[in-house]
Amino acid sequence: MSTNASALRHARYVLGENPVTAFAFGLFVLIVLAAILGPSVVPYDPLASNTSRALQAPSAQHWFGTDQLGRDIFSRVIVATRLDLFIAIASVALVFMLGGLSGVAAGYFGGWVDKVVMRIADTIMAFPLFVLAMGIVAALGNSVQNIILATAIVNFPLYARVARSEANIRREAGYIEAARLSGNGDARIVLTQILPNIIPILVVQMSLTMGYAILNAAGLSFIGLGVRPPTPEWGIMVAEGAAFMVSGEWWIAFFPGLALMLAVFCFNLLGDGLRDIVDPRRRT
Amino acid sequence: MRRRDFLKSTAAVTAGLAAPAVFPSSASAQARNETLLAISENAPNSQDIHGVGANRPAYEVSWNTYDRLMTYGVKKDPNGNDHYDFRKIEPELAEDMNVGANSITFKLKAGAKFHDGTPVTAKDVKWSFDRAVTVGGFPTFQMKAGSLEKPEQFVVVDDRTFRVDLLRKDHMTIPDIAVPVPAIYNSELCKKNATAQDPWAMEFTKNNGAGGGAYKVSRWQPGTEVVYERFDDWKGGPLPKLKRVIWRTIPSAGNRRALLERGDADISFDLPNKDFQELRAAQKLTVIGTPVENALQYIGMNTKEGPFTNVKVRQAVAYALPYQKIMDAVIYGQALPMFGDKDNVTTGFEWPQKHGYNTDIAKAKALMAEAGVPNGFETSLSFDLGLAGVNEPLCILVQESLAQIGIKVTINKVPGANWRNELLKKNMPLITNTFGGWLNYPEYFFFWAYHGQNAVFNTMSYQNANMDKLINDARTAGANADKAGYEAAVKGFIDMSFEEVPRIPLYQPLLNVAMQKGITGYRYWFHRQLDYRQLAKA
Amino acid sequence: MFSLIFNRLMLAIPSLIGVVIVTFLLTRALPGDPAAYFAGPAATEQAIAEIRAKLGTDKPLIVQFGRYVSDLARGELGNSLTTGQSVAKEIATRLPASAELTLIGLMLVVILAVPMGILAATRPGSWIDHVTRIVSTAGVSLPVFFTGLLLVYVFYYRLGLSPSPVGRLDVFLSAPPHITGFYLIDAALARDAEVFVAALKQLILPALTLAIFALAPIARMTRASMLAVLSADFVRTARASGLSSSKVIVTYAFRNAVLPVITTLGMVLSFLLGANVLVEKVFAWPGIGSFAVEALIASDYAPVQGFVLTMAALYVALNLAIDIAYGLIDPRVRISS
């Protein structure tokens, strides 16, 4: 109990000390709110076209302007938050399960388990990662599930390695030895002793890779492998708006791009902040 | 001093001082106004139109670096721009053509040479025609469209005389000899580079020129750049004005527009419709738009299976499409509308022409009720992702509009590589697509798009014996010069296609081209590629 | 040293085999039949079957794989259907373009990020530290294609400061005689100042796009490493003995902090080679990344396989080079391995 309290105190200290992290935290709350409440508070139907109001510049009526089909960009940007956040969270959760668990297993058991997991991680690392993600989505079809899967796969080595080295260090620790001597099975030790102890470190990774997941999905959208139209999604909106930039309609790509950047920015800063909380010595 | 002016002046100075430039291909040593810089989205993948999988840009290389025996004449379109004339066949490599009852005889021009200096003989012509009908794939298919099918048809009479023996009477034979496919190859050069596995030297001609056209390729960087130099010994027509043509691939549409607007590039076809609309209005560049002959963007419905087998449902869809919205917000007026005629009965027999449907949701709902599906159904609408710029917004508007009559549509993006494959399977319920034929005859269009032979272009799998009969009648009447019979048949099948609406024409696209003000001599061709030979720069 | 290299290569072999197998399976799972795509617009079933036979895609997967591997063993990477050229030749001509861009990008990063990191480390917690952190994080938060488009829009289209984004060289210049394939080096060797300047101008925007994306890891690593060194005893001693602060930082601290930065540099390099894909697309750069994307979209197997294999080999070579460099800089590493 007291460790929790001190961690909280430490967190408050870090937030107070580091205004940037506090800012990121505020941004995060905003993003989560947009994801939860977005669809019910936006001024326009994000899917409804209105060709008589197409390509209008930002105004009091349309804060972020309208796109080619007269859809309200502000509404689309806000509504897209949920999907983008979902892609990020789902892919990170998936890689946490796949990479985290197999990494822990590799670190704890060593031997052939370690060899297999590390060979898989090395193989993935040897791929140009974006092209691997592209290939997976192109081969399996462009749907939200496959974008999530592809993003998870390319992040696998990162998680597996971090989890492995952390598990490896703890394997010989006294409290693990004690648990083993008191007759606990390996599976039980991994799940109850090792995993809970390395979760904080993986959570830092998760925050950092959330940003990467969003960028990855946006990159896939840019080359045409994104979600199904007319679903609003930041990356696809930037990609479609890019064509209008030269003719002066900068707002179509700019605002979704800004949202994309802010979200990734927020996750990255948050990841840094979390790292400070979890492991003050590693602060960079 | 602007950069280009600077280049020009240094070019003049260096040309004066050291006449032979260090790099003969160095363009900065050549006058800018004899060099054309064309930009496009895609690059040619071959110099040879016969090659397996040769893409459309490859047709452009072939068209400018090879000659055909005959070519098409020119006319002015309603806007006063040059337009090839599909009724006028003129000599190119041949100096004349004699049409007999069962054969056509060509006399080759005296002194005609290939790029390597070898004289062009009838042997080369025969070898080239033999190749086109033998290698299979697209060239063989296109030759067949003019009843040019067997090597035995092609006869060398003497060095300068070549004869085609006719298998049957076909009014497409002569027009087909002037399309890009029967290009004339340097047979000796090709044979030298042929192997046992590759008797027609297809590997060689893919990356090397073997023709005698007005231009020869001097630099070939697949995917990036093609540079041509003029062939000064060309006999196929008046010597072209441009000495040099540089063709660069610029994948991003925004960059292509920026290059044109800033005067860095000279000419391009590949811009979004909206850009063409704005460039035309700004008047800084010359923009020429020509309706693409015999081409239509349409919504196709699967008549073999699913809800669209019911003609009432198809008509309901035809009344529910947001035609005008598509014209305004998707193609920015860069097309001719094909909807909203007073009824579905044609008055003339030209093609394409307007049908009688227009957006009328009440009528569409009534038709849905009559069809027994008042509450609609779910289906999917597929499009080619390679053409997403037009197709995606179009499909979103169609999706929104069909929702009003209860048809819930999910949009299905099909990657370009897979599109043809999906079309061949013929199981997509609802698609949008463009189809156009090279040869500008209604029966040619209908033969591919509506005939029960069920070609890949009959994307709706439409089969109707009455339709087939009308199409066949028109072909026979055409071949026998039976004007009245021909017109009756054409009118018959157009009317039927409107009443039965297996596909709903939306618009006839324009082929737009934007170029610098000083460029003259642009000519529209049915193959929709650039012909450098008539272009000039002021 | 040689046993180190040998061991590392042995370790890399299973990964490379894995890459070959996975790439093969992945490309075969791509939708679409290249035969249908290349059979032309009016293809009949029979025409497609002919092309399928020509391409060998009508055989069972295992036979195709066998053929692929035996071709690979002979150094044969196959032909690209979209550009019509042999993949080996394509990669050989395009790799220098990608490498030149990436290396210039990397140089830019070092020029920008290392001073930023040092500055931040000398004043931890100050506004300069926060600004460094925000700028570098913002850079890595921007999608590269968006940065690229924005830069083109502002510097080419609006301000007219940079040349048109048409690839490696202004259209009216021709490439320098081919020696290394790096235009800057080739132009310098040919003593062609005009081409050199033109090539450099074309490089700036795409390289800057890459650099912005890669600021964060280098700046952070420099900062962390400098922080650690600055608190070390020998630096304190140097300061105590009255050496000027800038001399301490540059000669004593930075030299000792450079090792982890070099490791990060290696990681960033392989990372940038991947990020290239989208940058090349925006800037019409004739590199291998844009080539691979086009091929993937067209279900054109051979270039995708060739590209992935090349990148994997580069990755292995790069890691080896880092290990060797590490050993040369810090002899202790050599002993412990």
PDB file of N, CA, C and O in Angstrom, chain B residues 3 7 26-28 32 37 45 52-53 141 206-207 222 248 250-251 255 258-259 261-262 264 417-418 420-421 424 456-457, chain C residues 31-33 36-38 40-42 48 54 81-85 152 156-157 164-166 169-172 282 284 297-298:
ATOM      1  N   ARG B   3      16.098  31.831 -63.218  1.00  0.00           N
ATOM      2  CA  ARG B   3      16.971  30.694 -63.425  1.00  0.00           C
ATOM      3  C   ARG B   3      16.961  30.191 -64.871  1.00  0.00           C
ATOM      4  O   ARG B   3      17.995  29.882 -65.456  1.00  0.00           O
ATOM      5  N   LEU B   7      19.886  29.944 -67.606  1.00  0.00           N
ATOM      6  CA  LEU B   7      20.267  28.722 -68.312  1.00  0.00           C
ATOM      7  C   LEU B   7      20.351  28.966 -69.813  1.00  0.00           C
ATOM      8  O   LEU B   7      21.276  28.535 -70.477  1.00  0.00           O
ATOM      9  N   SER B  26      23.724  16.463 -72.996  1.00  0.00           N
ATOM     10  CA  SER B  26      23.508  17.558 -72.053  1.00  0.00           C
ATOM     11  C   SER B  26      22.554  18.592 -72.624  1.00  0.00           C
ATOM     12  O   SER B  26      22.827  19.247 -73.609  1.00  0.00           O
ATOM     13  N   ALA B  27      21.392  18.726 -71.958  1.00  0.00           N
ATOM     14  CA  ALA B  27      20.339  19.551 -72.508  1.00  0.00           C
ATOM     15  C   ALA B  27      20.612  21.022 -72.322  1.00  0.00           C
ATOM     16  O   ALA B  27      20.103  21.846 -73.048  1.00  0.00           O
ATOM     17  N   SER B  28      21.426  21.348 -71.330  1.00  0.00           N
ATOM     18  CA  SER B  28      21.626  22.764 -71.084  1.00  0.00           C
ATOM     19  C   SER B  28      22.332  23.410 -72.265  1.00  0.00           C
ATOM     20  O   SER B  28      22.313  24.611 -72.421  1.00  0.00           O
ATOM     21  N   ARG B  32      16.263  25.893 -75.348  1.00  0.00           N
ATOM     22  CA  ARG B  32      15.119  25.440 -74.568  1.00  0.00           C
ATOM     23  C   ARG B  32      13.882  25.290 -75.449  1.00  0.00           C
ATOM     24  O   ARG B  32      13.052  24.435 -75.219  1.00  0.00           O
ATOM     25  N   LEU B  37       9.440  19.426 -72.292  1.00  0.00           N
ATOM     26  CA  LEU B  37       9.444  18.635 -71.066  1.00  0.00           C
ATOM     27  C   LEU B  37       8.009  18.232 -70.740  1.00  0.00           C
ATOM     28  O   LEU B  37       7.189  19.066 -70.369  1.00  0.00           O
ATOM     29  N   ASN B  45       6.598   1.043 -69.270  1.00  0.00           N
ATOM     30  CA  ASN B  45       7.363  -0.112 -68.803  1.00  0.00           C
ATOM     31  C   ASN B  45       7.987  -0.873 -69.956  1.00  0.00           C
ATOM     32  O   ASN B  45       8.534  -1.940 -69.789  1.00  0.00           O
ATOM     33  N   VAL B  52       4.514  -8.167 -73.385  1.00  0.00           N
ATOM     34  CA  VAL B  52       3.547  -8.656 -72.411  1.00  0.00           C
ATOM     35  C   VAL B  52       3.386  -7.594 -71.325  1.00  0.00           C
ATOM     36  O   VAL B  52       4.346  -7.172 -70.705  1.00  0.00           O
ATOM     37  N   GLY B  53       2.155  -7.169 -71.121  1.00  0.00           N
ATOM     38  CA  GLY B  53       1.902  -6.216 -70.045  1.00  0.00           C
ATOM     39  C   GLY B  53       2.366  -4.802 -70.341  1.00  0.00           C
ATOM     40  O   GLY B  53       2.477  -3.992 -69.432  1.00  0.00           O
ATOM     41  N   PHE B 141      -4.946  -9.700 -80.192  1.00  0.00           N
ATOM     42  CA  PHE B 141      -6.354  -9.407 -79.991  1.00  0.00           C
ATOM     43  C   PHE B 141      -6.778  -8.187 -80.809  1.00  0.00           C
ATOM     44  O   PHE B 141      -7.810  -8.168 -81.474  1.00  0.00           O
ATOM     45  N   LYS B 206      11.913  -4.567 -75.764  1.00  0.00           N
ATOM     46  CA  LYS B 206      11.390  -3.955 -74.540  1.00  0.00           C
ATOM     47  C   LYS B 206      12.240  -2.751 -74.137  1.00  0.00           C
ATOM     48  O   LYS B 206      11.714  -1.705 -73.774  1.00  0.00           O
ATOM     49  N   ASN B 207      13.550  -2.886 -74.229  1.00  0.00           N
ATOM     50  CA  ASN B 207      14.446  -1.823 -73.776  1.00  0.00           C
ATOM     51  C   ASN B 207      15.220  -1.146 -74.887  1.00  0.00           C
ATOM     52  O   ASN B 207      16.069  -0.308 -74.619  1.00  0.00           O
ATOM     53  N   PRO B 222      13.879   3.357 -66.998  1.00  0.00           N
ATOM     54  CA  PRO B 222      12.511   2.902 -66.722  1.00  0.00           C
ATOM     55  C   PRO B 222      12.011   3.430 -65.380  1.00  0.00           C
ATOM     56  O   PRO B 222      12.746   3.412 -64.402  1.00  0.00           O
ATOM     57  N   ARG B 248       9.359  13.017 -67.976  1.00  0.00           N
ATOM     58  CA  ARG B 248       9.663  12.650 -66.597  1.00  0.00           C
ATOM     59  C   ARG B 248       8.419  12.156 -65.880  1.00  0.00           C
ATOM     60  O   ARG B 248       7.328  12.673 -66.100  1.00  0.00           O
ATOM     61  N   ILE B 250       6.374  12.118 -62.537  1.00  0.00           N
ATOM     62  CA  ILE B 250       6.199  12.840 -61.284  1.00  0.00           C
ATOM     63  C   ILE B 250       4.970  12.262 -60.600  1.00  0.00           C
ATOM     64  O   ILE B 250       3.841  12.573 -60.981  1.00  0.00           O
ATOM     65  N   PRO B 251       5.169  11.392 -59.602  1.00  0.00           N
ATOM     66  CA  PRO B 251       4.002  10.669 -59.053  1.00  0.00           C
ATOM     67  C   PRO B 251       2.972  11.565 -58.356  1.00  0.00           C
ATOM     68  O   PRO B 251       1.796  11.256 -58.388  1.00  0.00           O
ATOM     69  N   ASN B 255       2.598  18.126 -57.175  1.00  0.00           N
ATOM     70  CA  ASN B 255       3.867  18.533 -57.771  1.00  0.00           C
ATOM     71  C   ASN B 255       3.735  18.773 -59.265  1.00  0.00           C
ATOM     72  O   ASN B 255       4.349  19.682 -59.805  1.00  0.00           O
ATOM     73  N   ALA B 258       2.207  22.128 -59.685  1.00  0.00           N
ATOM     74  CA  ALA B 258       3.146  23.186 -59.327  1.00  0.00           C
ATOM     75  C   ALA B 258       4.183  23.378 -60.435  1.00  0.00           C
ATOM     76  O   ALA B 258       4.511  24.507 -60.804  1.00  0.00           O
ATOM     77  N   LEU B 259       4.677  22.290 -60.995  1.00  0.00           N
ATOM     78  CA  LEU B 259       5.680  22.379 -62.060  1.00  0.00           C
ATOM     79  C   LEU B 259       5.133  23.109 -63.282  1.00  0.00           C
ATOM     80  O   LEU B 259       5.818  23.916 -63.900  1.00  0.00           O
ATOM     81  N   GLU B 261       2.505  25.239 -63.309  1.00  0.00           N
ATOM     82  CA  GLU B 261       2.168  26.627 -63.003  1.00  0.00           C
ATOM     83  C   GLU B 261       3.398  27.509 -62.916  1.00  0.00           C
ATOM     84  O   GLU B 261       3.348  28.691 -63.224  1.00  0.00           O
ATOM     85  N   ARG B 262       4.497  26.930 -62.467  1.00  0.00           N
ATOM     86  CA  ARG B 262       5.706  27.730 -62.347  1.00  0.00           C
ATOM     87  C   ARG B 262       6.522  27.738 -63.631  1.00  0.00           C
ATOM     88  O   ARG B 262       7.602  28.298 -63.677  1.00  0.00           O
ATOM     89  N   ASP B 264       8.028  25.282 -65.081  1.00  0.00           N
ATOM     90  CA  ASP B 264       9.157  24.349 -65.149  1.00  0.00           C
ATOM     91  C   ASP B 264       8.884  23.190 -66.091  1.00  0.00           C
ATOM     92  O   ASP B 264       9.799  22.617 -66.668  1.00  0.00           O
ATOM     93  N   ALA B 417      -4.101  -3.583 -58.923  1.00  0.00           N
ATOM     94  CA  ALA B 417      -3.582  -4.851 -59.433  1.00  0.00           C
ATOM     95  C   ALA B 417      -4.659  -5.916 -59.447  1.00  0.00           C
ATOM     96  O   ALA B 417      -4.613  -6.866 -60.211  1.00  0.00           O
ATOM     97  N   ASN B 418      -5.613  -5.744 -58.570  1.00  0.00           N
ATOM     98  CA  ASN B 418      -6.614  -6.791 -58.411  1.00  0.00           C
ATOM     99  C   ASN B 418      -7.891  -6.486 -59.175  1.00  0.00           C
ATOM    100  O   ASN B 418      -8.770  -7.324 -59.278  1.00  0.00           O
ATOM    101  N   ARG B 420      -8.774  -5.956 -62.375  1.00  0.00           N
ATOM    102  CA  ARG B 420      -9.107  -6.742 -63.554  1.00  0.00           C
ATOM    103  C   ARG B 420      -9.496  -8.165 -63.178  1.00  0.00           C
ATOM    104  O   ARG B 420     -10.406  -8.750 -63.742  1.00  0.00           O
ATOM    105  N   ASN B 421      -8.767  -8.652 -62.184  1.00  0.00           N
ATOM    106  CA  ASN B 421      -9.051  -9.984 -61.672  1.00  0.00           C
ATOM    107  C   ASN B 421     -10.474 -10.076 -61.136  1.00  0.00           C
ATOM    108  O   ASN B 421     -11.204 -11.027 -61.381  1.00  0.00           O
ATOM    109  N   LEU B 424     -13.006  -9.974 -63.906  1.00  0.00           N
ATOM    110  CA  LEU B 424     -13.100 -11.259 -64.594  1.00  0.00           C
ATOM    111  C   LEU B 424     -13.974 -12.244 -63.840  1.00  0.00           C
ATOM    112  O   LEU B 424     -14.641 -13.075 -64.431  1.00  0.00           O
ATOM    113  N   VAL B 456     -14.940  -9.453 -70.902  1.00  0.00           N
ATOM    114  CA  VAL B 456     -14.629  -8.919 -69.573  1.00  0.00           C
ATOM    115  C   VAL B 456     -15.259  -7.538 -69.384  1.00  0.00           C
ATOM    116  O   VAL B 456     -15.630  -7.154 -68.282  1.00  0.00           O
ATOM    117  N   PHE B 457     -15.427  -6.797 -70.474  1.00  0.00           N
ATOM    118  CA  PHE B 457     -15.987  -5.452 -70.352  1.00  0.00           C
ATOM    119  C   PHE B 457     -17.495  -5.460 -70.120  1.00  0.00           C
ATOM    120  O   PHE B 457     -18.073  -4.444 -69.750  1.00  0.00           O
TER     121      PHE B 457
ATOM    122  N   PRO C  31      -3.305  -9.893 -53.029  1.00  0.00           N
ATOM    123  CA  PRO C  31      -4.484 -10.135 -53.861  1.00  0.00           C
ATOM    124  C   PRO C  31      -4.109  -9.895 -55.308  1.00  0.00           C
ATOM    125  O   PRO C  31      -3.123  -9.240 -55.607  1.00  0.00           O
ATOM    126  N   GLY C  32      -4.932 -10.435 -56.173  1.00  0.00           N
ATOM    127  CA  GLY C  32      -4.713 -10.116 -57.572  1.00  0.00           C
ATOM    128  C   GLY C  32      -3.751 -11.081 -58.205  1.00  0.00           C
ATOM    129  O   GLY C  32      -2.874 -11.624 -57.564  1.00  0.00           O
ATOM    130  N   ASP C  33      -3.973 -11.277 -59.475  1.00  0.00           N
ATOM    131  CA  ASP C  33      -3.164 -12.200 -60.223  1.00  0.00           C
ATOM    132  C   ASP C  33      -2.363 -11.343 -61.189  1.00  0.00           C
ATOM    133  O   ASP C  33      -2.945 -10.695 -62.045  1.00  0.00           O
ATOM    134  N   ALA C  36      -3.409 -11.630 -64.738  1.00  0.00           N
ATOM    135  CA  ALA C  36      -4.606 -10.917 -65.199  1.00  0.00           C
ATOM    136  C   ALA C  36      -4.279  -9.446 -65.417  1.00  0.00           C
ATOM    137  O   ALA C  36      -4.751  -8.817 -66.348  1.00  0.00           O
ATOM    138  N   TYR C  37      -3.414  -8.932 -64.551  1.00  0.00           N
ATOM    139  CA  TYR C  37      -3.047  -7.523 -64.649  1.00  0.00           C
ATOM    140  C   TYR C  37      -2.263  -7.256 -65.929  1.00  0.00           C
ATOM    141  O   TYR C  37      -2.462  -6.254 -66.600  1.00  0.00           O
ATOM    142  N   PHE C  38      -1.381  -8.174 -66.252  1.00  0.00           N
ATOM    143  CA  PHE C  38      -0.494  -7.926 -67.380  1.00  0.00           C
ATOM    144  C   PHE C  38      -0.995  -8.495 -68.696  1.00  0.00           C
ATOM    145  O   PHE C  38      -0.373  -8.296 -69.722  1.00  0.00           O
ATOM    146  N   GLY C  40      -3.403  -7.531 -70.237  1.00  0.00           N
ATOM    147  CA  GLY C  40      -4.000  -6.493 -71.064  1.00  0.00           C
ATOM    148  C   GLY C  40      -5.482  -6.385 -70.814  1.00  0.00           C
ATOM    149  O   GLY C  40      -6.091  -7.233 -70.177  1.00  0.00           O
ATOM    150  N   PRO C  41      -6.063  -5.302 -71.325  1.00  0.00           N
ATOM    151  CA  PRO C  41      -7.436  -4.964 -70.973  1.00  0.00           C
ATOM    152  C   PRO C  41      -8.457  -5.985 -71.455  1.00  0.00           C
ATOM    153  O   PRO C  41      -9.470  -6.187 -70.824  1.00  0.00           O
ATOM    154  N   ALA C  42      -8.200  -6.618 -72.580  1.00  0.00           N
ATOM    155  CA  ALA C  42      -9.236  -7.467 -73.150  1.00  0.00           C
ATOM    156  C   ALA C  42      -8.947  -8.942 -72.941  1.00  0.00           C
ATOM    157  O   ALA C  42      -9.296  -9.779 -73.752  1.00  0.00           O
ATOM    158  N   ILE C  48      -4.840 -15.268 -70.145  1.00  0.00           N
ATOM    159  CA  ILE C  48      -4.304 -15.155 -68.789  1.00  0.00           C
ATOM    160  C   ILE C  48      -3.567 -16.437 -68.408  1.00  0.00           C
ATOM    161  O   ILE C  48      -2.483 -16.392 -67.813  1.00  0.00           O
ATOM    162  N   LYS C  54       3.783 -18.567 -68.397  1.00  0.00           N
ATOM    163  CA  LYS C  54       5.025 -17.852 -68.689  1.00  0.00           C
ATOM    164  C   LYS C  54       5.703 -17.397 -67.393  1.00  0.00           C
ATOM    165  O   LYS C  54       6.914 -17.439 -67.251  1.00  0.00           O
ATOM    166  N   LEU C  81       7.736  -6.658 -63.436  1.00  0.00           N
ATOM    167  CA  LEU C  81       6.766  -6.562 -64.518  1.00  0.00           C
ATOM    168  C   LEU C  81       6.360  -5.118 -64.764  1.00  0.00           C
ATOM    169  O   LEU C  81       6.072  -4.739 -65.883  1.00  0.00           O
ATOM    170  N   THR C  82       6.340  -4.304 -63.705  1.00  0.00           N
ATOM    171  CA  THR C  82       5.884  -2.925 -63.893  1.00  0.00           C
ATOM    172  C   THR C  82       6.898  -2.077 -64.646  1.00  0.00           C
ATOM    173  O   THR C  82       6.514  -1.260 -65.464  1.00  0.00           O
ATOM    174  N   THR C  83       8.197  -2.249 -64.377  1.00  0.00           N
ATOM    175  CA  THR C  83       9.145  -1.431 -65.123  1.00  0.00           C
ATOM    176  C   THR C  83       9.794  -2.231 -66.237  1.00  0.00           C
ATOM    177  O   THR C  83      10.509  -1.680 -67.060  1.00  0.00           O
ATOM    178  N   GLY C  84       9.550  -3.534 -66.242  1.00  0.00           N
ATOM    179  CA  GLY C  84      10.065  -4.360 -67.323  1.00  0.00           C
ATOM    180  C   GLY C  84      11.552  -4.672 -67.222  1.00  0.00           C
ATOM    181  O   GLY C  84      12.117  -5.272 -68.123  1.00  0.00           O
ATOM    182  N   GLN C  85      12.209  -4.251 -66.135  1.00  0.00           N
ATOM    183  CA  GLN C  85      13.656  -4.431 -66.030  1.00  0.00           C
ATOM    184  C   GLN C  85      14.009  -5.542 -65.043  1.00  0.00           C
ATOM    185  O   GLN C  85      13.179  -5.961 -64.253  1.00  0.00           O
ATOM    186  N   VAL C 152       7.439  21.055 -49.360  1.00  0.00           N
ATOM    187  CA  VAL C 152       7.331  21.346 -50.793  1.00  0.00           C
ATOM    188  C   VAL C 152       6.404  22.535 -51.006  1.00  0.00           C
ATOM    189  O   VAL C 152       6.701  23.458 -51.772  1.00  0.00           O
ATOM    190  N   TYR C 156       8.884  25.320 -52.156  1.00  0.00           N
ATOM    191  CA  TYR C 156       8.879  25.339 -53.618  1.00  0.00           C
ATOM    192  C   TYR C 156       7.722  26.184 -54.134  1.00  0.00           C
ATOM    193  O   TYR C 156       7.900  27.136 -54.872  1.00  0.00           O
ATOM    194  N   TYR C 157       6.526  25.830 -53.686  1.00  0.00           N
ATOM    195  CA  TYR C 157       5.364  26.443 -54.309  1.00  0.00           C
ATOM    196  C   TYR C 157       5.131  27.865 -53.846  1.00  0.00           C
ATOM    197  O   TYR C 157       4.856  28.747 -54.648  1.00  0.00           O
ATOM    198  N   SER C 164      12.269  22.441 -58.210  1.00  0.00           N
ATOM    199  CA  SER C 164      11.078  21.607 -58.335  1.00  0.00           C
ATOM    200  C   SER C 164      11.367  20.171 -57.908  1.00  0.00           C
ATOM    201  O   SER C 164      12.447  19.646 -58.188  1.00  0.00           O
ATOM    202  N   PRO C 165      10.423  19.553 -57.220  1.00  0.00           N
ATOM    203  CA  PRO C 165      10.653  18.187 -56.699  1.00  0.00           C
ATOM    204  C   PRO C 165      10.507  17.131 -57.784  1.00  0.00           C
ATOM    205  O   PRO C 165       9.531  16.412 -57.827  1.00  0.00           O
ATOM    206  N   VAL C 166      11.484  17.048 -58.663  1.00  0.00           N
ATOM    207  CA  VAL C 166      11.390  16.111 -59.786  1.00  0.00           C
ATOM    208  C   VAL C 166      12.423  15.009 -59.711  1.00  0.00           C
ATOM    209  O   VAL C 166      12.764  14.420 -60.703  1.00  0.00           O
ATOM    210  N   LEU C 169      17.818  15.452 -59.943  1.00  0.00           N
ATOM    211  CA  LEU C 169      18.520  16.492 -60.663  1.00  0.00           C
ATOM    212  C   LEU C 169      17.523  17.325 -61.445  1.00  0.00           C
ATOM    213  O   LEU C 169      16.493  16.832 -61.892  1.00  0.00           O
ATOM    214  N   ASP C 170      17.840  18.595 -61.619  1.00  0.00           N
ATOM    215  CA  ASP C 170      17.057  19.457 -62.482  1.00  0.00           C
ATOM    216  C   ASP C 170      16.920  18.779 -63.843  1.00  0.00           C
ATOM    217  O   ASP C 170      17.857  18.152 -64.332  1.00  0.00           O
ATOM    218  N   VAL C 171      15.745  18.940 -64.455  1.00  0.00           N
ATOM    219  CA  VAL C 171      15.476  18.231 -65.703  1.00  0.00           C
ATOM    220  C   VAL C 171      16.424  18.573 -66.830  1.00  0.00           C
ATOM    221  O   VAL C 171      16.675  17.762 -67.706  1.00  0.00           O
ATOM    222  N   PHE C 172      16.935  19.805 -66.817  1.00  0.00           N
ATOM    223  CA  PHE C 172      17.751  20.199 -67.959  1.00  0.00           C
ATOM    224  C   PHE C 172      19.243  19.956 -67.762  1.00  0.00           C
ATOM    225  O   PHE C 172      20.075  20.434 -68.508  1.00  0.00           O
ATOM    226  N   VAL C 282       6.831  11.128 -52.046  1.00  0.00           N
ATOM    227  CA  VAL C 282       6.451  12.541 -52.101  1.00  0.00           C
ATOM    228  C   VAL C 282       7.382  13.329 -53.029  1.00  0.00           C
ATOM    229  O   VAL C 282       6.937  14.177 -53.787  1.00  0.00           O
ATOM    230  N   ALA C 284       9.268  12.223 -55.541  1.00  0.00           N
ATOM    231  CA  ALA C 284       9.556  11.567 -56.824  1.00  0.00           C
ATOM    232  C   ALA C 284      11.018  11.126 -56.885  1.00  0.00           C
ATOM    233  O   ALA C 284      11.675  11.251 -57.909  1.00  0.00           O
ATOM    234  N   ILE C 297       1.900  -2.508 -54.677  1.00  0.00           N
ATOM    235  CA  ILE C 297       0.547  -2.145 -55.095  1.00  0.00           C
ATOM    236  C   ILE C 297       0.167  -2.912 -56.357  1.00  0.00           C
ATOM    237  O   ILE C 297      -0.990  -3.278 -56.554  1.00  0.00           O
ATOM    238  N   ALA C 298       1.131  -3.181 -57.229  1.00  0.00           N
ATOM    239  CA  ALA C 298       0.834  -3.880 -58.478  1.00  0.00           C
ATOM    240  C   ALA C 298       0.942  -5.396 -58.344  1.00  0.00           C
ATOM    241  O   ALA C 298       0.866  -6.103 -59.341  1.00  0.00           O
TER     242      ALA C 298
END
